[in-house]
XYZ file of C-alpha atoms in Angstrom:
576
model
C -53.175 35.374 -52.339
C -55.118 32.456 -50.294
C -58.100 31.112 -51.932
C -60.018 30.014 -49.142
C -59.814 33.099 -47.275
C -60.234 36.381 -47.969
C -58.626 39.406 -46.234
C -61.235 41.635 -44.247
C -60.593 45.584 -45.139
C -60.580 47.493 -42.319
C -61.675 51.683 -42.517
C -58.981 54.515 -41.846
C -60.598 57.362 -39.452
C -59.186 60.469 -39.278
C -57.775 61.283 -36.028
C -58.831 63.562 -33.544
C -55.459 64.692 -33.034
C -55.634 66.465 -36.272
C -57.585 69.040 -34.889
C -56.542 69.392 -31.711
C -54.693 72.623 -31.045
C -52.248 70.915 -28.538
C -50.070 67.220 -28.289
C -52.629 64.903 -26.398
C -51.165 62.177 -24.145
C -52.195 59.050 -23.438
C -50.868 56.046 -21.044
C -50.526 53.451 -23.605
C -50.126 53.737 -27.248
C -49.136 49.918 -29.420
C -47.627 50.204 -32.650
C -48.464 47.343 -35.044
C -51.689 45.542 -34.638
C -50.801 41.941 -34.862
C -50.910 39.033 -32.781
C -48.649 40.682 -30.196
C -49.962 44.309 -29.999
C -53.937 42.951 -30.557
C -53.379 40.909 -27.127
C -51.861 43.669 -25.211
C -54.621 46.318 -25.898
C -57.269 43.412 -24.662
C -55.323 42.754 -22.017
C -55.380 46.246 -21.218
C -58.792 47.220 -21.872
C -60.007 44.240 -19.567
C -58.287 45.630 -16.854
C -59.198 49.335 -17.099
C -56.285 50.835 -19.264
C -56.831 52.832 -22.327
C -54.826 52.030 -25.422
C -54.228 53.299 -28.813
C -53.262 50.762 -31.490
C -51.560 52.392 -34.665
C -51.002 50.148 -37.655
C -50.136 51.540 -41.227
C -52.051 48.441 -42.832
C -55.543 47.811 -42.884
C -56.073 44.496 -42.810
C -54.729 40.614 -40.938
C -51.930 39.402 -42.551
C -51.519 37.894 -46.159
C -50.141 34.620 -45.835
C -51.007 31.379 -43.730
C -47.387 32.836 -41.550
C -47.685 31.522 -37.632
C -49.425 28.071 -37.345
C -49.112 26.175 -34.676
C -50.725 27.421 -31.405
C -49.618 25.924 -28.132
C -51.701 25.274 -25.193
C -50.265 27.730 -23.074
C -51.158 30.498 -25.964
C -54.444 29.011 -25.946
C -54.903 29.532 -21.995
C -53.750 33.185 -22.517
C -56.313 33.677 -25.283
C -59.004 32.325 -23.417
C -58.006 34.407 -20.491
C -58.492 37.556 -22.895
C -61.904 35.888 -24.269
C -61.447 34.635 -27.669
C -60.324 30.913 -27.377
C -63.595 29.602 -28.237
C -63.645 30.840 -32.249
C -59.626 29.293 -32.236
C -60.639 26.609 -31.088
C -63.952 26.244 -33.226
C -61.781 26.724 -36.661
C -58.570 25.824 -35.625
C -57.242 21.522 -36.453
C -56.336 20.001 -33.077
C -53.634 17.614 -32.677
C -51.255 15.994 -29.980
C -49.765 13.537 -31.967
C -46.490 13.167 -34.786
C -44.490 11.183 -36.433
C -40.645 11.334 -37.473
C -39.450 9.628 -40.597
C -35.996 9.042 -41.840
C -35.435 8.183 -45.644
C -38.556 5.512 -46.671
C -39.480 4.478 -42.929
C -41.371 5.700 -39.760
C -39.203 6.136 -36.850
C -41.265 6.637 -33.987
C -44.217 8.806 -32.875
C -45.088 10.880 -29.832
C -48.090 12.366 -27.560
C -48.032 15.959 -26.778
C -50.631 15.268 -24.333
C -50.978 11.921 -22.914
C -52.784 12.621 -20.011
C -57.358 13.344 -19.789
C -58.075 16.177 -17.396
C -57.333 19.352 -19.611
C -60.031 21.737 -21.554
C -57.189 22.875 -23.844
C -55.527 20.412 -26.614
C -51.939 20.588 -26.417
C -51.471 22.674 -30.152
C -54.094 23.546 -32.382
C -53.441 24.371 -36.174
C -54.675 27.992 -37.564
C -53.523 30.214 -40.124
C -52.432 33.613 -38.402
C -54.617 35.106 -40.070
C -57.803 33.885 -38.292
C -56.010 34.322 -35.043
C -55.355 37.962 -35.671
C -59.455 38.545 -37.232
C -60.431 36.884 -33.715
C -58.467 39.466 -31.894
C -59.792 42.375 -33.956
C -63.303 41.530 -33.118
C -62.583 40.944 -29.423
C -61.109 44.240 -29.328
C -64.011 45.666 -31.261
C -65.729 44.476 -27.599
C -63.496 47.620 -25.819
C -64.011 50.101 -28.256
C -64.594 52.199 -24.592
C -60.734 51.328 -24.105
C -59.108 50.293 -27.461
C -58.898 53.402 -30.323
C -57.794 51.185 -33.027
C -56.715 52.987 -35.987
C -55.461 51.527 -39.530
C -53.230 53.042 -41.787
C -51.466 55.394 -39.444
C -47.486 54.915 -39.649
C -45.565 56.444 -37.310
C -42.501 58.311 -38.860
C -40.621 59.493 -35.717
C -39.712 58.238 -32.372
C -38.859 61.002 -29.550
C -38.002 58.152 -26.713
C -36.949 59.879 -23.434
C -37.123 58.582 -19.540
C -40.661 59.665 -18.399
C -42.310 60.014 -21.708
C -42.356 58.791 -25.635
C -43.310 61.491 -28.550
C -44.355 60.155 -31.634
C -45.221 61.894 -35.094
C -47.787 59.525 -36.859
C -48.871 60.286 -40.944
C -52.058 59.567 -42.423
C -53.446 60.239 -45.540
C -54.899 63.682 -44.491
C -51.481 64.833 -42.595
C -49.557 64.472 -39.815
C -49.806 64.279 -36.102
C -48.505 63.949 -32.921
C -48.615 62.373 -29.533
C -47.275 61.758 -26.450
C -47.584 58.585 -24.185
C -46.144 57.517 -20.981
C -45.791 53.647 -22.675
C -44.842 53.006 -26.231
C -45.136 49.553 -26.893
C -43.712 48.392 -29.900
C -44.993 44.982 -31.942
C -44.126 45.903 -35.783
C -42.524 43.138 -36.775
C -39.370 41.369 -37.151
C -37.982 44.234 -39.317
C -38.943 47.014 -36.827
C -38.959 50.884 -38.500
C -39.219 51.627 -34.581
C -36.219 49.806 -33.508
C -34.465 50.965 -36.119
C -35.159 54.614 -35.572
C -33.925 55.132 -31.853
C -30.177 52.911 -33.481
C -31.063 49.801 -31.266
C -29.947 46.086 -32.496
C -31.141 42.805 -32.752
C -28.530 40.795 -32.304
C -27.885 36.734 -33.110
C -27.278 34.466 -36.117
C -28.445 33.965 -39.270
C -28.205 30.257 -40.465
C -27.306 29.535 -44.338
C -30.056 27.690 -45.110
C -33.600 28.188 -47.156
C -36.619 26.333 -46.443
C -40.062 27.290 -49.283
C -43.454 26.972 -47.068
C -46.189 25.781 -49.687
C -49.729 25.841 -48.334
C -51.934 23.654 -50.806
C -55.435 23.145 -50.688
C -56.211 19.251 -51.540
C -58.250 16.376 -49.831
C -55.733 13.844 -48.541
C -55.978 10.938 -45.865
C -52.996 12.112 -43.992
C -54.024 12.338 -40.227
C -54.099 15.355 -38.477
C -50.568 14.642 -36.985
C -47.088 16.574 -37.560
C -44.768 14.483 -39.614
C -41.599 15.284 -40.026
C -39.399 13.224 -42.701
C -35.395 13.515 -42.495
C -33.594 12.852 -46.247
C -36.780 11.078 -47.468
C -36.981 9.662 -51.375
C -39.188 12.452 -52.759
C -36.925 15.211 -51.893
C -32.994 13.456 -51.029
C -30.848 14.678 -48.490
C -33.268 17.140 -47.197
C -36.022 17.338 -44.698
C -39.991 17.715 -44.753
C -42.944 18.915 -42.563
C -46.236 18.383 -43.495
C -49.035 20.589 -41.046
C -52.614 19.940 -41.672
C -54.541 23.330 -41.477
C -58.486 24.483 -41.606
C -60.031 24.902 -45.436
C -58.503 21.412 -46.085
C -55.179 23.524 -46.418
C -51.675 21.340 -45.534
C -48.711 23.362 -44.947
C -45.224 21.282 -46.296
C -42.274 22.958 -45.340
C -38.793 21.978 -48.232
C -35.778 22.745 -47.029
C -33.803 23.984 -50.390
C -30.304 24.592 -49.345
C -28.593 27.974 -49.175
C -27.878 28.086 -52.656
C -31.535 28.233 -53.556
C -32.557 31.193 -55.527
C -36.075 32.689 -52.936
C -37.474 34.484 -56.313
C -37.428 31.311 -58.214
C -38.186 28.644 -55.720
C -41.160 30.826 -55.062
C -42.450 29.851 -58.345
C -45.764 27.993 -58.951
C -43.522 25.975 -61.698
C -40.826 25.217 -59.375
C -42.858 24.666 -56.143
C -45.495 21.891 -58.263
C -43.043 19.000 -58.973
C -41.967 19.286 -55.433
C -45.238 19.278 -54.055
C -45.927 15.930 -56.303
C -43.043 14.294 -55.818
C -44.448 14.016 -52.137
C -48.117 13.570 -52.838
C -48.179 11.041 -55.800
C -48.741 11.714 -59.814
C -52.429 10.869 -59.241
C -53.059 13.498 -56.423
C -54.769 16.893 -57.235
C -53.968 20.154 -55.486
C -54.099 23.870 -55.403
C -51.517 26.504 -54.371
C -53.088 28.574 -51.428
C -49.539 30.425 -50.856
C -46.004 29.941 -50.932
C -42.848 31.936 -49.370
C -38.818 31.430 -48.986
C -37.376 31.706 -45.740
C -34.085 31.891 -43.885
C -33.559 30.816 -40.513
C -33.146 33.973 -38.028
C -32.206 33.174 -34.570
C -31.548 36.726 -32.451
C -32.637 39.037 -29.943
C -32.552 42.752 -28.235
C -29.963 43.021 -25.263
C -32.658 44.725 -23.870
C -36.573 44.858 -24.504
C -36.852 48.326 -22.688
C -35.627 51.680 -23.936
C -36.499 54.070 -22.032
C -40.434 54.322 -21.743
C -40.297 52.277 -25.081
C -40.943 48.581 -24.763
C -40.432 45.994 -27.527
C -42.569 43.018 -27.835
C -42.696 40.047 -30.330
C -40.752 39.765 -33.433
C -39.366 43.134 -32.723
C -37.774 42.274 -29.427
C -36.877 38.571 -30.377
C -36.762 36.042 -33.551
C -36.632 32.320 -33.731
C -36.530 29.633 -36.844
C -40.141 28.473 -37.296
C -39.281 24.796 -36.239
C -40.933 24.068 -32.962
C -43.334 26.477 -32.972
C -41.484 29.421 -30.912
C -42.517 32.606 -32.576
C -46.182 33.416 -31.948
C -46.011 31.211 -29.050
C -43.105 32.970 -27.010
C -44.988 36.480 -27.897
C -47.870 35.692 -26.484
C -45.946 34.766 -23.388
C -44.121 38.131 -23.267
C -47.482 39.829 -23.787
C -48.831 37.848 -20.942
C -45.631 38.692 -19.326
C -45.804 42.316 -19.353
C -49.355 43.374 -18.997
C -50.031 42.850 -15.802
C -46.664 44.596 -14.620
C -47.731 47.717 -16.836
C -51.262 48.356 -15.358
C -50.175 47.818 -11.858
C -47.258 50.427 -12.436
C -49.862 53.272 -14.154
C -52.501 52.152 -11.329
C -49.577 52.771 -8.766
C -50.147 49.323 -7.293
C -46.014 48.795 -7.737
C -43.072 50.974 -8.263
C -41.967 51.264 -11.958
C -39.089 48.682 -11.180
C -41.639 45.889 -11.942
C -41.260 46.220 -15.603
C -37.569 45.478 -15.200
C -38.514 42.249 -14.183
C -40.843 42.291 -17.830
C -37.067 42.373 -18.998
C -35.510 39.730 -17.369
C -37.858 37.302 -17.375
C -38.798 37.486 -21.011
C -34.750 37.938 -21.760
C -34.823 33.744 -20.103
C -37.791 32.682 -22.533
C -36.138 34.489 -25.612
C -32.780 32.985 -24.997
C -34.614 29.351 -24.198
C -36.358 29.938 -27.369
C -33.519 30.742 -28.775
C -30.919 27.729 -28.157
C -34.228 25.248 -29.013
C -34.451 26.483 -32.344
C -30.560 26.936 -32.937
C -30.633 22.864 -32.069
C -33.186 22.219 -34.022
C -31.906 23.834 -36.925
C -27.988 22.318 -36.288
C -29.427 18.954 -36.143
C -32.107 19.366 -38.779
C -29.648 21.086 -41.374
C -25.932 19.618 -40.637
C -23.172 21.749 -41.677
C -20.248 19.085 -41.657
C -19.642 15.594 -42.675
C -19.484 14.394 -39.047
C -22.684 16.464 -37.960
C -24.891 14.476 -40.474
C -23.671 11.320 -39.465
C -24.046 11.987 -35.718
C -27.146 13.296 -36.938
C -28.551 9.803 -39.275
C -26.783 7.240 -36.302
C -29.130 8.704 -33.866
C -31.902 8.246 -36.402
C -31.283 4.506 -36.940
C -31.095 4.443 -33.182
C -34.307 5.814 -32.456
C -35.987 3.552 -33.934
C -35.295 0.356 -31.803
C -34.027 2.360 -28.733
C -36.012 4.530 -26.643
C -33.520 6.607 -25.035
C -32.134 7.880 -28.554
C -35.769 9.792 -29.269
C -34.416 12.184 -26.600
C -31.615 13.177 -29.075
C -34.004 13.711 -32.425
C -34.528 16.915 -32.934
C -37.037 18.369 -35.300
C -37.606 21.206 -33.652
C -38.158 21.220 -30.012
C -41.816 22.126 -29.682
C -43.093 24.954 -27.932
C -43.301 24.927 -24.161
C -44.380 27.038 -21.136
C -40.964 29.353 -20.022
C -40.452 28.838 -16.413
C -39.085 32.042 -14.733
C -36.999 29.845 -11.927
C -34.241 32.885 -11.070
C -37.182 35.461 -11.361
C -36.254 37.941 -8.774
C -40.397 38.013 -7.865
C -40.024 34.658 -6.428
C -40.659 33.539 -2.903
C -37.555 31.587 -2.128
C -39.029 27.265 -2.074
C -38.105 25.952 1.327
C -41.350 23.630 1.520
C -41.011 21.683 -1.351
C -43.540 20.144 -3.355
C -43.859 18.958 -7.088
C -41.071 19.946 -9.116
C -43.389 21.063 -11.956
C -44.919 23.690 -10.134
C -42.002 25.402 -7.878
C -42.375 29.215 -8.280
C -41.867 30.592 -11.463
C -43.727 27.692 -12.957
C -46.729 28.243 -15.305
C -49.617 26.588 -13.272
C -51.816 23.756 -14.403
C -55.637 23.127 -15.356
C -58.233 20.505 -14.048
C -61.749 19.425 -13.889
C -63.226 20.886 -11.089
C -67.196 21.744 -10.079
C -68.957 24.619 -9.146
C -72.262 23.948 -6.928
C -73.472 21.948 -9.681
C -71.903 22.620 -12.776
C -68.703 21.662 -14.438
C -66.519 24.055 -14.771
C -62.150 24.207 -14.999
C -59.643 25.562 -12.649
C -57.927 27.794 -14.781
C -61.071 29.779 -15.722
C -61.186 30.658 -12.088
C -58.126 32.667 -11.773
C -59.539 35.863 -13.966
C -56.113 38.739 -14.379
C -55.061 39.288 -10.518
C -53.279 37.448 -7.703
C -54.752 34.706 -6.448
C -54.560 31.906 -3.278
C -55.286 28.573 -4.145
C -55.910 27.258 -0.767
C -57.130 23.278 0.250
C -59.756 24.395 2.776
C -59.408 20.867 4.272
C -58.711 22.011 7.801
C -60.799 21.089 11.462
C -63.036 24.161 12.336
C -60.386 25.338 14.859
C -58.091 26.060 12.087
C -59.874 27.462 9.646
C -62.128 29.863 11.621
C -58.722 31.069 12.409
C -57.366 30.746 9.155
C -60.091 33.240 7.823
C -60.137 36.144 10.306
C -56.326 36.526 9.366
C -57.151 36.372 5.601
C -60.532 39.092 5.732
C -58.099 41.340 7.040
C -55.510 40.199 4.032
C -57.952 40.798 1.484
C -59.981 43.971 3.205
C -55.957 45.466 2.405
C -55.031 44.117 -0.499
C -58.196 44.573 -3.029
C -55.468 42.693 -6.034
C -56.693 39.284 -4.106
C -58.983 36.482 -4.653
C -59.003 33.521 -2.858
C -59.736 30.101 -4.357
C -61.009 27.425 -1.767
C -60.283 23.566 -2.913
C -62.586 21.177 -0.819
C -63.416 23.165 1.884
C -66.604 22.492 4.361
C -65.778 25.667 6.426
C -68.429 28.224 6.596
C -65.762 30.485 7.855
C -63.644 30.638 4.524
C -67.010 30.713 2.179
C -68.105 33.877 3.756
C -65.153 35.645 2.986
C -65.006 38.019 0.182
C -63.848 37.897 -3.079
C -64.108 34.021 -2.510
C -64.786 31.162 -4.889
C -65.356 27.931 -3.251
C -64.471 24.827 -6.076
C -64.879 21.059 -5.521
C -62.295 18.826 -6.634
C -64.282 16.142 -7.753
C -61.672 13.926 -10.109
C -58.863 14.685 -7.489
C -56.747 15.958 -9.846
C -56.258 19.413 -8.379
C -55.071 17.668 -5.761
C -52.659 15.352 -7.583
C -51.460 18.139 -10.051
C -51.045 20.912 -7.096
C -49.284 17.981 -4.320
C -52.152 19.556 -1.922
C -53.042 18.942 1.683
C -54.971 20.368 4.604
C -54.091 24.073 4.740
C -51.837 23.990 1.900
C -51.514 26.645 -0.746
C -50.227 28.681 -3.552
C -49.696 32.814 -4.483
C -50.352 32.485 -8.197
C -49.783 35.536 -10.351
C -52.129 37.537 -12.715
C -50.336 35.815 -15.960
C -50.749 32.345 -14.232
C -47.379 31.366 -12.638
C -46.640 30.443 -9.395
C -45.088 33.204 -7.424
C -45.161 31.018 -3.653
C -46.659 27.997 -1.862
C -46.088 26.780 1.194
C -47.375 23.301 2.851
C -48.935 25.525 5.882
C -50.723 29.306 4.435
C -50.841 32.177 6.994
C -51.963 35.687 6.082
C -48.203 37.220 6.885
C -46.668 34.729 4.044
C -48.820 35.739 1.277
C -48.630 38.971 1.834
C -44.879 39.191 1.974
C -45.297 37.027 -1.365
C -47.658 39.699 -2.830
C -44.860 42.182 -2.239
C -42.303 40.191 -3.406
C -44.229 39.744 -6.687
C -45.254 43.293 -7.313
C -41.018 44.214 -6.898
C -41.453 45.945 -4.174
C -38.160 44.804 -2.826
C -36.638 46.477 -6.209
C -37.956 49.876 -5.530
C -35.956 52.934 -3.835
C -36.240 56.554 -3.558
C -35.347 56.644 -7.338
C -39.040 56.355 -7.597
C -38.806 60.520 -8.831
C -41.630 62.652 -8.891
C -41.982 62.232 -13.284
C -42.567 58.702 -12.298
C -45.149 59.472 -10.188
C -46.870 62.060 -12.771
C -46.709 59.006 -15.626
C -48.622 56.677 -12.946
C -50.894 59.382 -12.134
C -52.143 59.779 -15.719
C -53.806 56.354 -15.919
């Protein structure tokens, strides 16, 4: 058990289903409260669905587990209002080093460029991240019915509906949902119930995660050391973590036995070897793991939808796990409310589907390259693997080729079927699909970020910079726009119009470093359809009311739908 952290106990309520004479439905119901299922009920609740989260623990997890937080997650997070403690506790970096036997390679910037309220990763032990979340959703206790130590025992998974049986320590109950959302883990009792797979590889290899608790001079950097002298023809990664906790990652070899590595005798001289005779430490928490690189065919089953670790697994190494399942999360959310609010036909959760079926299988072949070039298999692998080492460090273009684990980036959905085709062009890092980008922007007087603007619905970033003509013309087309389509906001870069402030639902920002501008490839009249989970669904060099709102359509899959939209469909939406 950690030493510098202590697990909060949380209390078991007795249900109200247990003395209810009849099955009670609700619209959502999320098995497993961790990272995954804690995000979706916020998400939820902050946009006016109900929720009830079922986990048979009562408590964060045990363990140090998920680490390294990207800055994408961290957007999402602060989206759902619980960045700032992450940030507050968590160890911010952007920089690391890769070392091959006794020397240092080269080093890298995650984030070279100023202009951004969110570091590129920040280090925290999963449990913190999953206490923040509990309290947040503590916030929505209107919304969120949170209830530890109820395990559900059955799954009844048909078309319109999901039945559930769910024990507790006074009995049994059951209850009926139009969503099951599933998020226990990458051993899932659910998935295993209704005889679904998770299919991939499993790679023969062992790595032992010690967390130690010393005070070292190592910068807060990730360094990663291939076959270096105090563990041979292996590799290393050493994490810095809050607590003055570092987390060093061994790789053992698959003949390692997990129960003995996991040893405090076995794990010290390790640990040493690294560190130096003379330094002191403590052992916060150790545990043996296997490389697991698979997925679900499909996510949805049914009215059951799998998210996380129970839809999708990846080898720890780049700092794909947490990361990609917040991205689902953000993913699907915004799909489900606007089916149950009837704001799209049920076909918009296919798309939750495909587009998280292109992160999981980009996840995916990262980690499966990490982990080939990271652990070699053959005789010729390793030395392909050690030529490109020596390489790197005189020769730029080699670093390309060094892989120790490909860290976590932003999916872009670039064949989503909710994209506006791109015939106007503009920069290549944000054509639709594309997660968007923060800057520095101002509000009347204050400082304030772009990103933070956006809130959970569609919006128009538009550069007001148009003669009067224009814009006055401009805005009568989009009042009636967003009079009809109450999912809109508009966001107005460097406008002087009076026309386009008056409008409703209307946030007027000045761009004051220019880097909205740069970032977005802006001009007069220019502008973008940006979804509720922050990607770009459209843009076009010249906006006009009849654009965006084909866009809007095209986002919310209303070119999926059909008359297969059946009346059971229409009952489940109706019971939001």
């Amino acid at each position: 058990m950690p030493t510098t952290y202590k697990n909060p106990v949380y209390p078991y309520r007795r249900p109200p289903e247990l003395d209810a004479p009849d099955v009670r439905h609700y619209p959502v119901v999320i098995v497993g409260a961790g990272p995954s299922g804690l995000a979706a009920a916020i998400d939820l609740a902050q946009q006016g669905i109900n929720s009830i989260v079922l986990d048979d623990n009562n408590t964060v997890s045990v363990g140090s587990r998920a680490l390294c937080f990207a800055k994408r997650s961290l957007e999402i997070v602060d989206r759902l209002g619980c960045v700032e403690p992450m940030l507050e506790k968590g160890v911010t970096w952007q920089h690391g080093r890769v070392f091959f036997q006794d020397r240092e390679v080269y080093d890298f910037n995650l984030l070279p460029e100023d202009g951004h309220r969110i570091p590129a990763f920040i280090n925290l032990q999963q449990y913190y991240f999953e206490e923040f979340l509990v309290n947040r959703a503590h916030d929505f206790a209107e919304h969120i019915d949170l209830r530890w130590k109820h395990k559900v025992i059955d799954v009844d998974a048909q078309p319109d509906s999901t039945a559930i049986t769910v024990s507790t320590q006074e009995g049994d109950y059951q209850l009926t949902c139009d969503y099951l959302l599933v998020s226990d883990g990458a051993n899932s009792r659910i998935r295993d119930m209704l005889g679904l797979e998770c299919k991939g590889q499993v790679f023969q290899d062992r790595f032992l995660i010690a967390d130690v608790v010393m005070k070292a001079d190592f910068p807060t950097e990730r360094w990663f050391w291939f076959d270096p002298p105090f563990h041979p023809n292996q590799s290393v990664l050493l994490h810095k973590e809050p607590d003055n906790v570092w987390r060093i990652d061994f790789q053992l070899g698959w003949d390692a036995d997990p129960e003995e590595e996991k040893k405090e005798e076995n794990i010290r001289p390790r640990v040493q070897a690294m560190l130096g005779q003379d330094v002191e430490f403590e052992l916060e928490w150790a545990s043996v793991y296997t490389f697991r690189c698979r997925k679900m065919d499909n996510f949805i089953h049914h009215s059951v939808i799998f998210m996380g670790d129970a839809a999708h697994q990846v080898s720890p190494f780049g700092a794909r796990g947490a990361n990609g399942a917040l991205q689902g999360v953000d993913n699907l959310v915004w799909k489900l409310v606007r089916v149950l609010k009837q704001q799209a036909p049920a076909l918009l959760l296919s798309t939750y589907n495909a587009e998280r079926q292109h992160g999981a299988a980009e996840n995916i072949l990262n980690s499966t390259r990490a982990t080939d070039f990271i652990t070699p298999k053959s005789h010729i692998s390793k030395v392909f693997r050690d030529v490109t080492l020596e390489l790197a460090e005189k020769h730029a273009f080699a670093r390309s080729l060094v892989n120790s684990g490909r860290l976590s980036m932003p999916c872009r959905y670039d064949h989503s079927p909710l994209n506006t085709p791109d015939v106007d062009g503009g920069p290549s890092e944000l054509r639709p699909g594309s997660p968007v980008k923060d800057a520095p922007i101002r509000l009347g007087k204050e400082s304030a970020w772009l990103l933070n603007q956006f809130g959970n619905g569609f919006v128009l970033l538009l550069d007001g910079r148009m003669d009067d003509g224009h814009a006055d013309a401009l805005s009568k087309e989009l009042g009636e726009l967003l009079e009809r389509r109450p999912d809109l906001r508009l966001v107005v870069a460097s406008s002087a119009s009076n026309a386009l402030s008056a409008l409703p639902r209307t946030t007027l920002i000045d761009d004051t470093e220019g880097l909205v501008t740069e970032r977005y490839g802006l001009k007069a009249g220019a502008g973008y359809l940006i979804r509720p989970d922050q990607h770009v669904a459209a843009r076009w060099h010249a906006v006009t009311a009849h654009k965006v709102e084909d866009a809007l359509d095209r986002a919310l899959g209303v070119h999926l739908a059909s008359d297969a939209d059946t009346p059971s469909q229409e009952r489940r939406h109706a019971n939001a």
